PDB file of N, CA and C in Angstrom:
ATOM      1  N   MET A   7       0.845  -1.165   0.000  1.00 78.00           N
ATOM      2  CA  MET A   7       0.000   0.000   0.000  1.00 78.00           C
ATOM      3  C   MET A   7       0.892   1.230   0.000  1.00 78.00           C
ATOM      4  N   ASP A   8       0.594   2.176  -0.834  1.00 83.00           N
ATOM      5  CA  ASP A   8       1.320   3.439  -0.860  1.00 83.00           C
ATOM      6  C   ASP A   8       0.703   4.393   0.151  1.00 83.00           C
ATOM      7  N   LEU A   9       1.527   4.983   0.990  1.00 79.00           N
ATOM      8  CA  LEU A   9       1.071   5.950   1.982  1.00 79.00           C
ATOM      9  C   LEU A   9       1.806   7.261   1.782  1.00 79.00           C
ATOM     10  N   VAL A  10       1.119   8.354   2.011  1.00 79.00           N
ATOM     11  CA  VAL A  10       1.726   9.676   1.900  1.00 79.00           C
ATOM     12  C   VAL A  10       2.239  10.087   3.271  1.00 79.00           C
ATOM     13  N   LEU A  11       3.513  10.415   3.354  1.00 76.00           N
ATOM     14  CA  LEU A  11       4.100  10.947   4.582  1.00 76.00           C
ATOM     15  C   LEU A  11       4.114  12.460   4.469  1.00 76.00           C
ATOM     16  N   ARG A  12       3.674  13.101   5.507  1.00 73.00           N
ATOM     17  CA  ARG A  12       3.640  14.568   5.489  1.00 73.00           C
ATOM     18  C   ARG A  12       5.051  15.147   5.531  1.00 73.00           C
ATOM     19  N   ALA A  13       5.139  16.412   5.266  1.00 71.00           N
ATOM     20  CA  ALA A  13       6.432  17.091   5.201  1.00 71.00           C
ATOM     21  C   ALA A  13       6.933  17.425   6.602  1.00 71.00           C
ATOM     22  N   CYS A  14       7.211  16.405   7.394  1.00 69.00           N
ATOM     23  CA  CYS A  14       7.656  16.670   8.760  1.00 69.00           C
ATOM     24  C   CYS A  14       8.968  15.972   9.087  1.00 69.00           C
ATOM     25  N   ALA A  15       9.419  15.126   8.211  1.00 60.00           N
ATOM     26  CA  ALA A  15      10.629  14.373   8.518  1.00 60.00           C
ATOM     27  C   ALA A  15      11.735  14.757   7.541  1.00 60.00           C
ATOM     28  N   LYS A  16      12.452  13.791   7.107  1.00 64.00           N
ATOM     29  CA  LYS A  16      13.604  13.928   6.233  1.00 64.00           C
ATOM     30  C   LYS A  16      13.459  15.059   5.209  1.00 64.00           C
ATOM     31  N   TYR A  17      14.255  16.060   5.330  1.00 74.00           N
ATOM     32  CA  TYR A  17      14.299  17.230   4.444  1.00 74.00           C
ATOM     33  C   TYR A  17      12.969  17.977   4.378  1.00 74.00           C
ATOM     34  N   ARG A  18      12.048  17.677   5.294  1.00 74.00           N
ATOM     35  CA  ARG A  18      10.751  18.353   5.374  1.00 74.00           C
ATOM     36  C   ARG A  18      10.018  18.363   4.038  1.00 74.00           C
ATOM     37  N   ARG A  19      10.083  17.231   3.352  1.00 80.00           N
ATOM     38  CA  ARG A  19       9.366  17.097   2.081  1.00 80.00           C
ATOM     39  C   ARG A  19       8.319  16.002   2.211  1.00 80.00           C
ATOM     40  N   ARG A  20       7.194  16.251   1.602  1.00 80.00           N
ATOM     41  CA  ARG A  20       6.145  15.238   1.555  1.00 80.00           C
ATOM     42  C   ARG A  20       6.573  14.156   0.577  1.00 80.00           C
ATOM     43  N   ARG A  21       6.278  12.893   0.903  1.00 82.00           N
ATOM     44  CA  ARG A  21       6.686  11.810   0.006  1.00 82.00           C
ATOM     45  C   ARG A  21       5.716  10.642   0.106  1.00 82.00           C
ATOM     46  N   VAL A  22       5.727   9.817  -0.910  1.00 83.00           N
ATOM     47  CA  VAL A  22       4.917   8.605  -0.948  1.00 83.00           C
ATOM     48  C   VAL A  22       5.846   7.423  -0.698  1.00 83.00           C
ATOM     49  N   VAL A  23       5.442   6.559   0.233  1.00 81.00           N
ATOM     50  CA  VAL A  23       6.234   5.372   0.544  1.00 81.00           C
ATOM     51  C   VAL A  23       5.352   4.132   0.420  1.00 81.00           C
ATOM     52  N   TYR A  24       5.975   3.021   0.103  1.00 85.00           N
ATOM     53  CA  TYR A  24       5.254   1.764   0.014  1.00 85.00           C
ATOM     54  C   TYR A  24       5.395   1.027   1.338  1.00 85.00           C
ATOM     55  N   VAL A  25       4.276   0.603   1.910  1.00 82.00           N
ATOM     56  CA  VAL A  25       4.277  -0.196   3.127  1.00 82.00           C
ATOM     57  C   VAL A  25       3.505  -1.474   2.818  1.00 82.00           C
ATOM     58  N   PRO A  26       4.153  -2.624   2.944  1.00 84.00           N
ATOM     59  CA  PRO A  26       3.447  -3.877   2.664  1.00 84.00           C
ATOM     60  C   PRO A  26       2.250  -4.052   3.598  1.00 84.00           C
ATOM     61  N   ILE A  27       1.155  -4.562   3.069  1.00 83.00           N
ATOM     62  CA  ILE A  27      -0.052  -4.791   3.867  1.00 83.00           C
ATOM     63  C   ILE A  27       0.256  -5.676   5.070  1.00 83.00           C
ATOM     64  N   ALA A  28       1.099  -6.671   4.888  1.00 83.00           N
ATOM     65  CA  ALA A  28       1.443  -7.566   5.997  1.00 83.00           C
ATOM     66  C   ALA A  28       2.083  -6.785   7.151  1.00 83.00           C
ATOM     67  N   ALA A  29       2.891  -5.790   6.834  1.00 81.00           N
ATOM     68  CA  ALA A  29       3.522  -4.970   7.878  1.00 81.00           C
ATOM     69  C   ALA A  29       2.474  -4.157   8.628  1.00 81.00           C
ATOM     70  N   LEU A  30       1.500  -3.622   7.913  1.00 79.00           N
ATOM     71  CA  LEU A  30       0.438  -2.867   8.574  1.00 79.00           C
ATOM     72  C   LEU A  30      -0.378  -3.766   9.499  1.00 79.00           C
ATOM     73  N   ARG A  31      -0.626  -4.978   9.082  1.00 79.00           N
ATOM     74  CA  ARG A  31      -1.401  -5.917   9.898  1.00 79.00           C
ATOM     75  C   ARG A  31      -0.641  -6.333  11.156  1.00 79.00           C
ATOM     76  N   MET A  32       0.680  -6.373  11.081  1.00 80.00           N
ATOM     77  CA  MET A  32       1.485  -6.776  12.233  1.00 80.00           C
ATOM     78  C   MET A  32       1.650  -5.658  13.251  1.00 80.00           C
ATOM     79  N   LEU A  33       1.350  -4.435  12.880  1.00 77.00           N
ATOM     80  CA  LEU A  33       1.585  -3.299  13.756  1.00 77.00           C
ATOM     81  C   LEU A  33       0.839  -3.413  15.080  1.00 77.00           C
ATOM     82  N   ASP A  34      -0.446  -3.739  15.054  1.00 72.00           N
ATOM     83  CA  ASP A  34      -1.209  -3.866  16.291  1.00 72.00           C
ATOM     84  C   ASP A  34      -0.622  -4.945  17.189  1.00 72.00           C
ATOM     85  N   ALA A  35      -0.296  -6.082  16.613  1.00 76.00           N
ATOM     86  CA  ALA A  35       0.282  -7.176  17.401  1.00 76.00           C
ATOM     87  C   ALA A  35       1.617  -6.744  18.006  1.00 76.00           C
ATOM     88  N   PHE A  36       2.437  -6.034  17.246  1.00 74.00           N
ATOM     89  CA  PHE A  36       3.730  -5.569  17.756  1.00 74.00           C
ATOM     90  C   PHE A  36       3.542  -4.645  18.953  1.00 74.00           C
ATOM     91  N   LEU A  37       2.629  -3.685  18.819  1.00 66.00           N
ATOM     92  CA  LEU A  37       2.421  -2.743  19.912  1.00 66.00           C
ATOM     93  C   LEU A  37       1.898  -3.438  21.161  1.00 66.00           C
ATOM     94  N   LEU A  38       1.008  -4.387  20.979  1.00 69.00           N
ATOM     95  CA  LEU A  38       0.444  -5.066  22.132  1.00 69.00           C
ATOM     96  C   LEU A  38       1.404  -6.074  22.753  1.00 69.00           C
ATOM     97  N   LEU A  39       2.239  -6.704  21.932  1.00 75.00           N
ATOM     98  CA  LEU A  39       3.139  -7.731  22.459  1.00 75.00           C
ATOM     99  C   LEU A  39       4.491  -7.177  22.897  1.00 75.00           C
ATOM    100  N   GLU A  40       5.028  -6.246  22.146  1.00 72.00           N
ATOM    101  CA  GLU A  40       6.390  -5.785  22.395  1.00 72.00           C
ATOM    102  C   GLU A  40       6.470  -4.515  23.234  1.00 72.00           C
ATOM    103  N   ARG A  41       5.424  -3.721  23.233  1.00 74.00           N
ATOM    104  CA  ARG A  41       5.482  -2.433  23.921  1.00 74.00           C
ATOM    105  C   ARG A  41       4.261  -2.186  24.819  1.00 74.00           C
ATOM    106  N   PRO A  42       3.914  -3.106  25.699  1.00 76.00           N
ATOM    107  CA  PRO A  42       2.684  -2.929  26.491  1.00 76.00           C
ATOM    108  C   PRO A  42       2.708  -1.676  27.364  1.00 76.00           C
ATOM    109  N   ASP A  43       3.860  -1.318  27.927  1.00 80.00           N
ATOM    110  CA  ASP A  43       3.917  -0.119  28.770  1.00 80.00           C
ATOM    111  C   ASP A  43       3.655   1.139  27.950  1.00 80.00           C
ATOM    112  N   LEU A  44       4.240   1.209  26.775  1.00 77.00           N
ATOM    113  CA  LEU A  44       4.029   2.357  25.899  1.00 77.00           C
ATOM    114  C   LEU A  44       2.565   2.461  25.492  1.00 77.00           C
ATOM    115  N   VAL A  45       1.969   1.334  25.146  1.00 73.00           N
ATOM    116  CA  VAL A  45       0.560   1.322  24.748  1.00 73.00           C
ATOM    117  C   VAL A  45      -0.316   1.772  25.910  1.00 73.00           C
ATOM    118  N   ARG A  46      -0.037   1.282  27.100  1.00 79.00           N
ATOM    119  CA  ARG A  46      -0.832   1.658  28.278  1.00 79.00           C
ATOM    120  C   ARG A  46      -0.741   3.157  28.556  1.00 79.00           C
ATOM    121  N   ARG A  47       0.472   3.706  28.532  1.00 82.00           N
ATOM    122  CA  ARG A  47       0.646   5.142  28.787  1.00 82.00           C
ATOM    123  C   ARG A  47      -0.040   5.967  27.710  1.00 82.00           C
ATOM    124  N   SER A  48       0.120   5.567  26.471  1.00 82.00           N
ATOM    125  CA  SER A  48      -0.507   6.294  25.369  1.00 82.00           C
ATOM    126  C   SER A  48      -2.019   6.211  25.457  1.00 82.00           C
ATOM    127  N   ALA A  49      -2.529   5.054  25.788  1.00 80.00           N
ATOM    128  CA  ALA A  49      -3.982   4.881  25.877  1.00 80.00           C
ATOM    129  C   ALA A  49      -4.576   5.795  26.936  1.00 80.00           C
ATOM    130  N   ARG A  50      -3.922   5.899  28.082  1.00 79.00           N
ATOM    131  CA  ARG A  50      -4.435   6.784  29.140  1.00 79.00           C
ATOM    132  C   ARG A  50      -4.445   8.236  28.670  1.00 79.00           C
ATOM    133  N   ALA A  51      -3.354   8.657  28.057  1.00 79.00           N
ATOM    134  CA  ALA A  51      -3.266  10.051  27.607  1.00 79.00           C
ATOM    135  C   ALA A  51      -4.283  10.338  26.495  1.00 79.00           C
ATOM    136  N   LEU A  52      -4.417   9.405  25.560  1.00 77.00           N
ATOM    137  CA  LEU A  52      -5.333   9.618  24.445  1.00 77.00           C
ATOM    138  C   LEU A  52      -6.797   9.514  24.871  1.00 77.00           C
ATOM    139  N   THR A  53      -7.085   8.683  25.857  1.00 77.00           N
ATOM    140  CA  THR A  53      -8.459   8.559  26.341  1.00 77.00           C
ATOM    141  C   THR A  53      -8.945   9.893  26.893  1.00 77.00           C
ATOM    142  N   ALA A  54      -8.071  10.603  27.558  1.00 77.00           N
ATOM    143  CA  ALA A  54      -8.452  11.908  28.102  1.00 77.00           C
ATOM    144  C   ALA A  54      -8.773  12.910  26.994  1.00 77.00           C
ATOM    145  N   ARG A  55      -8.209  12.726  25.808  1.00 75.00           N
ATOM    146  CA  ARG A  55      -8.400  13.659  24.692  1.00 75.00           C
ATOM    147  C   ARG A  55      -9.292  13.097  23.595  1.00 75.00           C
ATOM    148  N   ARG A  56      -9.943  11.961  23.827  1.00 71.00           N
ATOM    149  CA  ARG A  56     -10.636  11.263  22.745  1.00 71.00           C
ATOM    150  C   ARG A  56     -11.734  12.069  22.077  1.00 71.00           C
ATOM    151  N   VAL A  57     -12.343  13.016  22.789  1.00 72.00           N
ATOM    152  CA  VAL A  57     -13.394  13.805  22.146  1.00 72.00           C
ATOM    153  C   VAL A  57     -12.822  14.712  21.055  1.00 72.00           C
ATOM    154  N   ASP A  58     -11.534  15.016  21.131  1.00 75.00           N
ATOM    155  CA  ASP A  58     -10.881  15.856  20.130  1.00 75.00           C
ATOM    156  C   ASP A  58     -10.296  15.059  18.976  1.00 75.00           C
ATOM    157  N   LEU A  59     -10.282  13.730  19.083  1.00 78.00           N
ATOM    158  CA  LEU A  59      -9.575  12.892  18.124  1.00 78.00           C
ATOM    159  C   LEU A  59     -10.532  12.099  17.241  1.00 78.00           C
ATOM    160  N   PHE A  60     -10.061  11.750  16.054  1.00 81.00           N
ATOM    161  CA  PHE A  60     -10.775  10.795  15.203  1.00 81.00           C
ATOM    162  C   PHE A  60     -10.317   9.416  15.644  1.00 81.00           C
ATOM    163  N   VAL A  61     -11.196   8.669  16.269  1.00 79.00           N
ATOM    164  CA  VAL A  61     -10.854   7.354  16.807  1.00 79.00           C
ATOM    165  C   VAL A  61     -11.204   6.307  15.761  1.00 79.00           C
ATOM    166  N   VAL A  62     -10.184   5.702  15.183  1.00 85.00           N
ATOM    167  CA  VAL A  62     -10.360   4.724  14.113  1.00 85.00           C
ATOM    168  C   VAL A  62     -10.700   3.365  14.714  1.00 85.00           C
ATOM    169  N   ASP A  63     -11.790   2.766  14.227  1.00 88.00           N
ATOM    170  CA  ASP A  63     -12.140   1.424  14.680  1.00 88.00           C
ATOM    171  C   ASP A  63     -12.317   0.452  13.514  1.00 88.00           C
ATOM    172  N   ARG A  64     -12.105   0.951  12.302  1.00 89.00           N
ATOM    173  CA  ARG A  64     -12.226   0.087  11.126  1.00 89.00           C
ATOM    174  C   ARG A  64     -11.271   0.594  10.044  1.00 89.00           C
ATOM    175  N   VAL A  65     -10.465  -0.320   9.503  1.00 89.00           N
ATOM    176  CA  VAL A  65      -9.567  -0.010   8.395  1.00 89.00           C
ATOM    177  C   VAL A  65      -9.912  -0.959   7.258  1.00 89.00           C
ATOM    178  N   ASP A  66     -10.338  -0.401   6.137  1.00 89.00           N
ATOM    179  CA  ASP A  66     -10.671  -1.212   4.967  1.00 89.00           C
ATOM    180  C   ASP A  66      -9.550  -1.019   3.952  1.00 89.00           C
ATOM    181  N   HIS A  67      -8.616  -1.955   3.932  1.00 85.00           N
ATOM    182  CA  HIS A  67      -7.466  -1.829   3.037  1.00 85.00           C
ATOM    183  C   HIS A  67      -7.875  -1.944   1.571  1.00 85.00           C
ATOM    184  N   ALA A  68      -8.904  -2.714   1.301  1.00 86.00           N
ATOM    185  CA  ALA A  68      -9.334  -2.919  -0.089  1.00 86.00           C
ATOM    186  C   ALA A  68      -9.824  -1.624  -0.722  1.00 86.00           C
ATOM    187  N   THR A  69     -10.571  -0.825   0.042  1.00 88.00           N
ATOM    188  CA  THR A  69     -11.106   0.428  -0.510  1.00 88.00           C
ATOM    189  C   THR A  69     -10.299   1.644  -0.085  1.00 88.00           C
ATOM    190  N   GLY A  70      -9.371   1.455   0.856  1.00 86.00           N
ATOM    191  CA  GLY A  70      -8.552   2.577   1.312  1.00 86.00           C
ATOM    192  C   GLY A  70      -9.322   3.554   2.183  1.00 86.00           C
ATOM    193  N   ARG A  71     -10.252   3.039   3.011  1.00 89.00           N
ATOM    194  CA  ARG A  71     -11.068   3.906   3.855  1.00 89.00           C
ATOM    195  C   ARG A  71     -10.874   3.572   5.327  1.00 89.00           C
ATOM    196  N   LEU A  72     -10.952   4.624   6.142  1.00 90.00           N
ATOM    197  CA  LEU A  72     -10.912   4.492   7.596  1.00 90.00           C
ATOM    198  C   LEU A  72     -12.283   4.840   8.137  1.00 90.00           C
ATOM    199  N   GLY A  73     -12.738   4.079   9.111  1.00 91.00           N
ATOM    200  CA  GLY A  73     -14.011   4.373   9.755  1.00 91.00           C
ATOM    201  C   GLY A  73     -13.795   4.597  11.226  1.00 91.00           C
ATOM    202  N   GLY A  74     -14.614   5.473  11.806  1.00 89.00           N
ATOM    203  CA  GLY A  74     -14.481   5.731  13.224  1.00 89.00           C
ATOM    204  C   GLY A  74     -15.407   6.820  13.680  1.00 89.00           C
ATOM    205  N   VAL A  75     -15.100   7.381  14.841  1.00 86.00           N
ATOM    206  CA  VAL A  75     -15.951   8.398  15.451  1.00 86.00           C
ATOM    207  C   VAL A  75     -15.159   9.687  15.603  1.00 86.00           C
ATOM    208  N   LEU A  76     -15.755  10.780  15.161  1.00 84.00           N
ATOM    209  CA  LEU A  76     -15.164  12.114  15.277  1.00 84.00           C
ATOM    210  C   LEU A  76     -16.242  13.047  15.815  1.00 84.00           C
ATOM    211  N   ASP A  77     -15.981  13.676  16.942  1.00 81.00           N
ATOM    212  CA  ASP A  77     -16.946  14.569  17.585  1.00 81.00           C
ATOM    213  C   ASP A  77     -18.282  13.883  17.824  1.00 81.00           C
ATOM    214  N   GLY A  78     -18.238  12.605  18.207  1.00 82.00           N
ATOM    215  CA  GLY A  78     -19.446  11.863  18.518  1.00 82.00           C
ATOM    216  C   GLY A  78     -20.239  11.393  17.316  1.00 82.00           C
ATOM    217  N   VAL A  79     -19.728  11.595  16.116  1.00 87.00           N
ATOM    218  CA  VAL A  79     -20.424  11.223  14.886  1.00 87.00           C
ATOM    219  C   VAL A  79     -19.595  10.182  14.145  1.00 87.00           C
ATOM    220  N   ARG A  80     -20.238   9.085  13.703  1.00 91.00           N
ATOM    221  CA  ARG A  80     -19.547   8.060  12.920  1.00 91.00           C
ATOM    222  C   ARG A  80     -19.202   8.643  11.560  1.00 91.00           C
ATOM    223  N   ARG A  81     -17.918   8.539  11.165  1.00 91.00           N
ATOM    224  CA  ARG A  81     -17.438   9.102   9.903  1.00 91.00           C
ATOM    225  C   ARG A  81     -16.585   8.090   9.171  1.00 91.00           C
ATOM    226  N   SER A  82     -16.386   8.330   7.891  1.00 91.00           N
ATOM    227  CA  SER A  82     -15.521   7.497   7.064  1.00 91.00           C
ATOM    228  C   SER A  82     -14.695   8.423   6.182  1.00 91.00           C
ATOM    229  N   PHE A  83     -13.395   8.158   6.096  1.00 90.00           N
ATOM    230  CA  PHE A  83     -12.498   8.994   5.304  1.00 90.00           C
ATOM    231  C   PHE A  83     -11.645   8.122   4.400  1.00 90.00           C
ATOM    232  N   ALA A  84     -11.306   8.655   3.238  1.00 88.00           N
ATOM    233  CA  ALA A  84     -10.375   7.982   2.346  1.00 88.00           C
ATOM    234  C   ALA A  84      -8.963   8.218   2.857  1.00 88.00           C
ATOM    235  N   MET A  85      -8.127   7.172   2.828  1.00 83.00           N
ATOM    236  CA  MET A  85      -6.739   7.327   3.213  1.00 83.00           C
ATOM    237  C   MET A  85      -6.011   8.081   2.110  1.00 83.00           C
ATOM    238  N   GLU A  86      -5.248   9.060   2.483  1.00 73.00           N
ATOM    239  CA  GLU A  86      -4.511   9.866   1.507  1.00 73.00           C
ATOM    240  C   GLU A  86      -3.398   9.034   0.867  1.00 73.00           C
ATOM    241  N   GLY A  87      -3.132   9.296  -0.384  1.00 62.00           N
ATOM    242  CA  GLY A  87      -2.022   8.630  -1.065  1.00 62.00           C
ATOM    243  C   GLY A  87      -2.351   7.252  -1.551  1.00 62.00           C
ATOM    244  N   ARG A  88      -3.583   6.937  -1.619  1.00 50.00           N
ATOM    245  CA  ARG A  88      -4.002   5.615  -2.056  1.00 50.00           C
ATOM    246  C   ARG A  88      -3.996   5.520  -3.553  1.00 50.00           C
TER     247      ARG A  88
END
């Protein structure tokens, strides 16, 4: 899957990178298995701010859409760089 990285890193240029779908699928397992303390700390901090955040609860790789809740309303967005 091609993903667009914003202009915040290397040379502050926006770029498109390829990330294998298998790597994206392993991300949740990695965070839960390898970094439980980090996940716990992040979850507490993000829970306090969740009303301000788009909370993703569905990723449809086939269509390139994210589903979740934003400001108490269920929304769906296209992933950029698809």
